[in-house]
CSV table of C-alpha atoms and ligand atoms in Angstrom, one decimal:
chain,number,residue,atom,x,y,z
H,1,MET,CA,32.7,6.6,-53.4
H,2,GLU,CA,29.4,4.8,-53.9
H,3,GLN,CA,26.8,6.8,-55.7
H,4,LYS,CA,23.0,6.6,-55.5
H,5,ARG,CA,20.1,7.9,-57.5
H,6,LEU,CA,18.5,10.8,-55.7
H,7,GLY,CA,14.9,9.6,-56.4
H,8,LYS,CA,13.1,11.2,-59.3
H,9,THR,CA,15.7,13.9,-59.7
H,10,ASN,CA,17.8,11.2,-61.4
H,11,LEU,CA,20.9,12.9,-60.0
H,12,LYS,CA,23.6,10.3,-59.1
H,13,VAL,CA,24.9,11.5,-55.8
H,14,SER,CA,27.7,10.3,-53.6
H,15,VAL,CA,26.3,8.5,-50.5
H,16,ILE,CA,28.2,11.0,-48.3
H,17,GLY,CA,27.5,14.7,-49.0
H,18,PHE,CA,28.9,17.9,-47.6
H,19,GLY,CA,26.8,19.4,-44.8
H,20,GLY,CA,27.2,23.2,-44.8
H,21,ILE,CA,26.4,24.1,-41.2
H,22,PRO,CA,29.9,24.0,-39.5
H,23,ILE,CA,31.8,25.9,-42.2
H,24,GLN,CA,30.0,29.1,-41.2
H,25,ARG,CA,32.0,29.1,-38.0
H,26,TYR,CA,35.4,29.2,-39.9
H,27,ASP,CA,36.6,31.0,-43.0
H,28,SER,CA,36.7,30.8,-46.7
H,29,LYS,CA,40.1,29.3,-46.7
H,30,THR,CA,38.9,26.4,-44.5
H,31,ALA,CA,35.9,26.0,-46.8
H,32,LEU,CA,38.1,25.8,-49.9
H,33,GLU,CA,40.4,23.2,-48.3
H,34,THR,CA,37.5,21.1,-47.1
H,35,LEU,CA,35.6,21.2,-50.4
H,36,ALA,CA,38.8,20.5,-52.4
H,37,ALA,CA,39.1,17.3,-50.3
H,38,CYS,CA,35.4,16.5,-51.0
H,39,LYS,CA,36.2,16.7,-54.7
H,40,ASP,CA,39.3,14.6,-54.5
H,41,MET,CA,37.5,11.9,-52.5
H,42,GLY,CA,34.4,11.6,-54.7
H,43,ILE,CA,31.9,13.7,-52.8
H,44,ASN,CA,29.6,15.4,-55.3
H,45,PHE,CA,26.7,16.7,-53.3
H,46,ILE,CA,26.7,19.9,-51.2
H,47,ASP,CA,23.9,21.0,-48.9
H,48,SER,CA,23.7,24.5,-47.3
H,49,ALA,CA,20.9,26.9,-46.2
H,50,ARG,CA,20.1,30.6,-46.3
H,51,ALA,CA,20.0,30.3,-42.5
H,52,TYR,CA,23.7,29.2,-42.2
H,53,SER,CA,25.0,32.8,-42.4
H,54,VAL,CA,28.1,32.8,-44.7
H,55,SER,CA,28.0,29.1,-45.6
H,56,GLU,CA,26.6,29.7,-49.1
H,57,GLU,CA,29.1,32.4,-49.8
H,58,TYR,CA,32.1,30.4,-48.7
H,59,ILE,CA,30.9,27.5,-50.8
H,60,GLY,CA,30.3,29.8,-53.9
H,61,THR,CA,33.8,31.3,-53.5
H,62,SER,CA,35.4,27.8,-53.2
H,63,LEU,CA,33.5,26.4,-56.2
H,64,SER,CA,34.8,29.3,-58.3
H,65,GLU,CA,38.2,27.8,-57.8
H,66,ILE,CA,37.6,24.1,-57.8
H,67,GLY,CA,34.8,23.9,-60.3
H,68,ARG,CA,31.0,24.3,-59.9
H,69,ASP,CA,30.4,21.5,-62.3
H,70,ASN,CA,32.0,18.9,-60.0
H,71,PHE,CA,29.1,19.1,-57.6
H,72,TYR,CA,25.3,19.0,-57.3
H,73,LEU,CA,24.3,22.1,-55.2
H,74,ALA,CA,21.4,22.0,-52.8
H,75,THR,CA,20.3,24.6,-50.4
H,76,LYS,CA,17.1,25.6,-48.5
H,77,ALA,CA,15.2,28.6,-47.1
H,78,MET,CA,12.6,29.2,-44.4
H,79,SER,CA,10.6,32.0,-46.0
H,80,ARG,CA,7.0,31.0,-46.2
H,81,THR,CA,5.8,33.7,-48.6
H,82,LYS,CA,6.2,33.7,-52.4
H,83,GLU,CA,8.1,37.0,-52.5
H,84,GLY,CA,10.4,36.0,-49.6
H,85,PHE,CA,11.2,32.6,-50.9
H,86,TYR,CA,11.8,33.9,-54.5
H,87,ASN,CA,14.2,36.5,-53.0
H,88,ASP,CA,16.0,33.7,-51.1
H,89,ILE,CA,16.5,31.8,-54.3
H,90,ILE,CA,18.0,34.9,-56.0
H,91,THR,CA,20.3,35.4,-53.0
H,92,SER,CA,21.4,31.8,-53.0
H,93,LEU,CA,22.2,32.0,-56.7
H,94,LYS,CA,24.4,35.1,-56.1
H,95,ASN,CA,26.1,33.5,-53.1
H,96,PHE,CA,26.9,30.3,-54.9
H,97,LYS,CA,28.0,32.3,-58.0
H,98,THR,CA,26.0,30.1,-60.3
H,99,ASP,CA,23.1,30.3,-62.8
H,100,VAL,CA,21.2,27.3,-61.5
H,101,ILE,CA,20.8,25.4,-58.2
H,102,ASP,CA,20.2,21.7,-58.5
H,103,LEU,CA,17.9,21.3,-55.5
H,104,TYR,CA,16.1,24.0,-53.6
H,105,GLN,CA,14.3,22.9,-50.4
H,106,ILE,CA,11.5,24.5,-48.4
H,107,HIS,CA,13.2,24.3,-45.0
H,108,ASN,CA,12.2,23.2,-41.5
H,109,VAL,CA,8.4,23.0,-41.9
H,110,GLY,CA,7.0,22.1,-38.5
H,111,LYS,CA,3.7,23.7,-37.9
H,112,GLN,CA,0.3,23.5,-39.7
H,113,GLU,CA,0.3,27.3,-40.2
H,114,ASP,CA,3.6,27.0,-42.1
H,115,PHE,CA,2.1,24.2,-44.2
H,116,ASP,CA,-1.0,26.3,-45.0
H,117,LYS,CA,1.1,29.4,-45.8
H,118,ILE,CA,3.5,27.5,-48.1
H,119,PHE,CA,0.8,26.1,-50.3
H,120,SER,CA,-1.3,29.3,-50.4
H,121,GLU,CA,-1.5,31.4,-53.6
H,122,ASP,CA,1.3,33.7,-52.3
H,123,GLY,CA,3.2,31.0,-50.6
H,124,ALA,CA,6.8,29.6,-51.0
H,125,TYR,CA,5.8,26.7,-53.1
H,126,GLN,CA,4.6,29.1,-55.9
H,127,ALA,CA,7.9,30.8,-55.8
H,128,ALA,CA,9.8,27.5,-56.2
H,129,LEU,CA,7.6,26.6,-59.1
H,130,GLN,CA,8.2,29.9,-60.8
H,131,ALA,CA,12.0,29.7,-60.2
H,132,GLN,CA,12.0,26.2,-61.6
H,133,LYS,CA,10.1,27.3,-64.7
H,134,GLU,CA,12.6,30.1,-65.2
H,135,GLY,CA,15.5,27.6,-65.0
H,136,LYS,CA,16.9,29.0,-61.8
H,137,ILE,CA,16.4,25.8,-59.8
H,138,LYS,CA,16.1,22.2,-61.1
H,139,HIS,CA,14.3,20.4,-58.4
H,140,ILE,CA,12.1,21.2,-55.4
H,141,GLY,CA,12.6,19.5,-52.0
H,142,ILE,CA,11.3,19.7,-48.5
H,143,THR,CA,12.9,19.4,-45.0
H,144,SER,CA,11.3,18.9,-41.6
H,145,HIS,CA,12.3,17.8,-38.1
H,146,ILE,CA,8.8,16.6,-37.3
H,147,LYS,CA,7.8,13.2,-38.5
H,148,GLU,CA,4.1,13.7,-38.8
H,149,MET,CA,4.6,16.9,-40.8
H,150,ALA,CA,7.2,15.3,-43.0
H,151,GLU,CA,4.7,12.5,-43.7
H,152,LYS,CA,2.1,15.0,-44.6
H,153,LEU,CA,4.5,16.9,-46.9
H,154,ILE,CA,5.6,13.9,-48.8
H,155,GLU,CA,2.0,12.8,-49.4
H,156,THR,CA,1.3,16.1,-51.3
H,157,LYS,CA,3.5,14.4,-54.0
H,158,LYS,CA,4.8,17.9,-54.9
H,159,PHE,CA,8.5,17.3,-53.9
H,160,ALA,CA,11.4,15.4,-55.4
H,161,THR,CA,13.3,14.9,-52.2
H,162,VAL,CA,12.8,14.8,-48.4
H,163,GLN,CA,15.4,15.8,-45.9
H,164,PHE,CA,14.9,14.5,-42.3
H,165,PRO,CA,17.1,13.7,-39.3
H,166,PHE,CA,18.5,10.2,-39.3
H,167,ASN,CA,21.3,8.7,-37.3
H,168,ALA,CA,22.1,5.8,-35.0
H,169,ILE,CA,20.2,7.3,-32.1
H,170,GLU,CA,17.3,8.9,-34.1
H,171,ASN,CA,15.8,6.4,-36.4
H,172,GLN,CA,12.1,7.4,-36.2
H,173,GLY,CA,12.4,8.5,-39.9
H,174,LEU,CA,12.7,4.9,-41.2
H,175,THR,CA,9.0,4.5,-42.0
H,176,LEU,CA,9.0,7.9,-43.6
H,177,PHE,CA,11.9,7.0,-45.8
H,178,LYS,CA,10.3,3.8,-46.8
H,179,ARG,CA,7.2,5.7,-48.0
H,180,ALA,CA,9.4,8.4,-49.7
H,181,LYS,CA,11.1,5.6,-51.7
H,182,GLU,CA,7.8,4.2,-52.7
H,183,LEU,CA,7.0,7.7,-54.1
H,184,ASP,CA,10.4,7.7,-55.9
H,185,MET,CA,11.7,10.6,-53.8
H,186,GLY,CA,15.3,11.2,-53.0
H,187,VAL,CA,16.1,10.7,-49.3
H,188,ILE,CA,18.6,13.0,-47.6
H,189,ALA,CA,19.7,12.2,-44.0
H,190,MET,CA,20.4,15.3,-42.0
H,191,LYS,CA,22.3,15.3,-38.8
H,192,PRO,CA,23.9,11.9,-39.4
H,193,LEU,CA,26.2,12.5,-36.5
H,194,GLY,CA,23.4,13.8,-34.3
H,195,GLY,CA,24.7,17.4,-34.6
H,196,GLY,CA,28.1,16.3,-33.3
H,197,ILE,CA,26.9,14.2,-30.3
H,198,LEU,CA,28.0,11.1,-32.1
H,199,ALA,CA,31.4,12.5,-33.1
H,200,ASP,CA,33.3,10.1,-30.9
H,201,ALA,CA,31.6,7.2,-32.7
H,202,ALA,CA,31.6,8.8,-36.1
H,203,ASP,CA,32.8,5.8,-38.1
H,204,ALA,CA,30.2,3.5,-36.7
H,205,ALA,CA,27.5,6.2,-37.1
H,206,ILE,CA,28.3,6.7,-40.8
H,207,LYS,CA,28.4,3.0,-41.4
H,208,TYR,CA,25.0,2.6,-39.7
H,209,ILE,CA,23.4,5.1,-42.1
H,210,VAL,CA,25.1,3.8,-45.3
H,211,GLN,CA,24.2,0.2,-44.4
H,212,SER,CA,20.6,1.0,-43.6
H,213,GLY,CA,20.0,1.2,-47.4
H,214,MET,CA,17.3,3.8,-46.7
H,215,VAL,CA,19.0,7.0,-47.7
H,216,SER,CA,20.3,8.4,-51.0
H,217,VAL,CA,22.8,10.7,-49.3
H,218,ALA,CA,23.8,11.6,-45.7
H,219,ILE,CA,25.2,15.1,-45.1
H,220,PRO,CA,27.6,15.2,-42.1
H,221,GLY,CA,28.8,18.7,-41.4
H,222,MET,CA,32.5,19.0,-42.2
H,223,ASN,CA,35.2,21.6,-41.8
H,224,THR,CA,38.5,19.9,-42.3
H,225,PRO,CA,39.9,17.6,-45.0
H,226,GLN,CA,40.6,15.1,-42.2
H,227,GLN,CA,36.8,14.9,-41.4
H,228,VAL,CA,36.1,14.4,-45.1
H,229,GLU,CA,38.6,11.6,-45.3
H,230,GLN,CA,37.3,9.9,-42.1
H,231,ASN,CA,33.7,10.0,-43.3
H,232,VAL,CA,34.5,8.7,-46.8
H,233,ARG,CA,36.7,5.9,-45.3
H,234,ALA,CA,33.9,4.9,-42.9
H,235,ALA,CA,31.3,4.9,-45.7
H,236,LYS,CA,33.5,2.5,-47.7
H,237,SER,CA,34.5,0.2,-44.8
H,238,GLY,CA,31.8,-2.4,-44.8
H,239,ALA,CA,29.5,-3.8,-42.1
H,240,LEU,CA,29.3,-2.6,-38.6
H,241,THR,CA,31.3,-4.8,-36.2
H,242,GLN,CA,29.7,-6.3,-33.1
H,243,ASN,CA,31.7,-3.9,-31.0
H,244,GLU,CA,30.5,-0.9,-33.0
H,245,LYS,CA,26.9,-2.0,-32.7
H,246,LEU,CA,27.3,-2.3,-28.9
H,247,GLU,CA,28.9,1.1,-28.8
H,248,LEU,CA,26.0,2.7,-30.7
H,249,ASP,CA,23.4,1.0,-28.5
H,250,LYS,CA,25.2,2.2,-25.4
H,251,LEU,CA,25.3,5.8,-26.7
H,252,ALA,CA,21.6,5.6,-27.7
H,253,ALA,CA,20.7,4.6,-24.1
H,254,GLU,CA,22.9,7.3,-22.6
H,255,ILE,CA,21.8,10.2,-24.8
H,256,GLY,CA,18.1,9.5,-25.3
H,257,LYS,CA,16.2,11.6,-27.8
H,258,ASP,CA,16.1,14.9,-25.9
H,259,PHE,CA,19.4,16.4,-26.8
H,260,CYS,CA,20.6,19.6,-28.5
H,261,ARG,CA,21.7,19.1,-32.1
H,262,ARG,CA,23.6,22.4,-32.3
H,263,CYS,CA,21.6,23.5,-35.3
H,264,GLY,CA,21.4,27.1,-34.1
H,265,TYR,CA,17.7,27.6,-35.2
H,266,CYS,CA,17.0,29.0,-31.7
H,267,LEU,CA,19.3,32.0,-32.3
H,268,PRO,CA,19.5,34.9,-31.9
H,269,CYS,CA,18.8,35.0,-28.2
H,270,SER,CA,17.2,38.3,-27.2
H,271,GLN,CA,19.9,38.6,-24.5
H,272,GLY,CA,22.9,37.5,-26.7
H,273,ILE,CA,23.3,34.1,-25.1
H,274,ASP,CA,25.2,31.5,-27.2
H,275,ILE,CA,22.5,28.9,-26.6
H,276,PRO,CA,24.1,25.9,-28.5
H,277,GLY,CA,27.4,26.8,-27.0
H,278,ILE,CA,26.0,26.5,-23.5
H,279,MET,CA,23.8,23.5,-24.2
H,280,VAL,CA,26.9,21.6,-25.2
H,281,PHE,CA,28.1,21.8,-21.5
H,282,GLU,CA,25.3,19.4,-20.5
H,283,GLY,CA,27.1,16.6,-22.3
H,284,TYR,CA,30.5,17.5,-20.7
H,285,ILE,CA,28.9,17.4,-17.3
H,286,LYS,CA,26.5,14.4,-17.6
H,287,ARG,CA,28.3,12.1,-20.0
H,288,TYR,CA,32.0,12.9,-20.2
H,289,GLY,CA,32.9,13.7,-16.6
H,290,LEU,CA,34.6,16.9,-17.8
H,291,ALA,CA,32.7,19.4,-15.5
H,292,SER,CA,35.9,21.1,-14.1
H,293,TRP,CA,37.4,21.7,-17.6
H,294,ALA,CA,33.9,22.8,-18.9
H,295,LYS,CA,33.5,25.2,-16.1
H,296,GLY,CA,36.7,27.0,-17.2
H,297,ARG,CA,35.3,27.3,-20.7
H,298,TYR,CA,31.9,28.4,-19.5
H,299,GLU,CA,33.5,31.2,-17.5
H,300,THR,CA,34.8,32.7,-20.7
H,301,SER,CA,31.3,32.9,-22.2
H,302,ALA,CA,30.5,36.5,-23.2
H,303,VAL,CA,27.0,36.2,-21.8
H,304,LYS,CA,26.1,33.7,-19.1
H,305,ALA,CA,22.9,31.7,-19.0
H,306,SER,CA,21.9,33.6,-15.9
H,307,ALA,CA,21.1,36.5,-18.3
H,308,CYS,CA,18.1,34.6,-19.6
H,309,ILE,CA,14.9,36.4,-19.0
H,310,GLU,CA,12.7,33.5,-20.2
H,311,CYS,CA,11.3,35.4,-23.1
H,312,GLY,CA,10.5,32.1,-24.8
H,313,GLN,CA,11.7,33.3,-28.3
H,314,CYS,CA,14.3,30.5,-28.6
H,315,THR,CA,12.0,27.8,-27.4
H,316,SER,CA,9.4,28.6,-30.1
H,317,ARG,CA,12.2,28.3,-32.8
H,318,CYS,CA,13.8,25.0,-31.5
H,319,PRO,CA,12.5,22.2,-33.9
H,320,TYR,CA,12.9,19.7,-31.0
H,321,SER,CA,10.9,21.8,-28.5
H,322,LEU,CA,13.7,21.7,-25.9
H,323,ASP,CA,13.1,23.7,-22.7
H,324,ILE,CA,16.1,25.9,-23.4
H,325,PRO,CA,15.8,28.4,-20.5
H,326,GLN,CA,15.4,25.6,-18.0
H,327,ARG,CA,18.4,23.6,-19.4
H,328,ILE,CA,20.9,26.5,-19.8
H,329,LYS,CA,20.0,27.7,-16.3
H,330,TRP,CA,20.7,24.2,-15.0
H,331,VAL,CA,24.2,24.4,-16.5
H,332,ASP,CA,24.7,27.8,-15.0
H,333,LYS,CA,23.6,26.6,-11.5
H,334,TYR,CA,25.7,23.4,-11.8
H,335,PHE,CA,28.9,25.4,-12.4
H,336,ALA,CA,27.9,28.0,-9.7
H,337,ASP,CA,27.5,25.2,-7.1
H,338,MET,CA,30.8,23.4,-8.0
I,1,SF4,S1,14.3,32.4,-23.3
I,1,SF4,FE1,16.3,33.0,-22.5
I,1,SF4,S2,17.7,31.9,-23.8
I,1,SF4,FE2,15.8,32.0,-24.9
I,1,SF4,S3,15.9,33.8,-26.2
I,1,SF4,FE3,14.9,34.4,-24.3
I,1,SF4,S4,16.5,35.2,-23.0
I,1,SF4,FE4,17.5,34.0,-24.7
I,2,SF4,S1,18.5,24.3,-28.6
I,2,SF4,FE1,17.2,23.4,-30.3
I,2,SF4,S2,17.4,25.0,-31.9
I,2,SF4,FE2,19.0,25.5,-30.4
I,2,SF4,S3,20.8,24.5,-31.3
I,2,SF4,FE3,19.9,23.0,-29.8
I,2,SF4,S4,18.5,21.7,-31.0
I,2,SF4,FE4,19.0,23.5,-32.3
């Protein structure tokens, strides 16, 4: 597996890393099998988040068996206050069962008020500096889904890495990555498979990122050894073929930019609706022609989209500003009218 320097951290990371979102939906045995495959196939970078429920714990338990020292550990938290962020770091250390985390990122910064809070005297950045001084974390990074905010954050020159969405249908981060490289920052591509929407073209999508030459490490979410093997094989398999380029262009035209990445940041819904689980039906209806099959699955949902009271809590948390109530209600109506 090709390794790259993660900017000024000087860590040599595998170009494919382990993204820790999906593992939270499975169990610790699945995590162990998947991470053991990562180790066997040369993946040495793990990324998780405090927001991914049990992901850090599953990773920590797995690493107790297969060896913490085989990996660079990265995670991230969304607390904006000094106290909250410091507590998050302590929790992550406990979850990972380690004394030090290689990269801790201030996560999902989108609004100016977040920016102001983070850099205030009692803000998250002060906690990160303190933890770094105490040897609890080695490097401090930043993540965002909003290009203008990510640009502003990297220009503070306070961070060793930037993590931003990048994949075959979302390449608005390229200029940002170019600037990050000029500043000798490590570049981490989040959502390399578009949160799963590129899963059917996974090989081409991985090749696209590796060949861009713009990222230090891409972190597809993985929950089986087979996915690990597939992603590693794709990363090693050379240039995109003409057919693969056409396939990606076709997908980009079909999907557009306005799709759900299944990140789950919109949760919890005040009415208990599984928002990403319902948003996924849009694709089954509009792109895959699987409406009948999807209707059967939708009918087993514990809470239907019709329960939405349009409280707006989810919309304010979605980093892509998707009109969630309108879209899940469209799904509900589509199935009702079938
Ligand atoms: S707007 Fe609807 S879907 Fe969103 S949190 Fe409120 S009830 Fe849930
Ligand atoms: S609706 Fe938005 S926040 Fe929720 S899973 Fe989809 S992209 Fe993420």
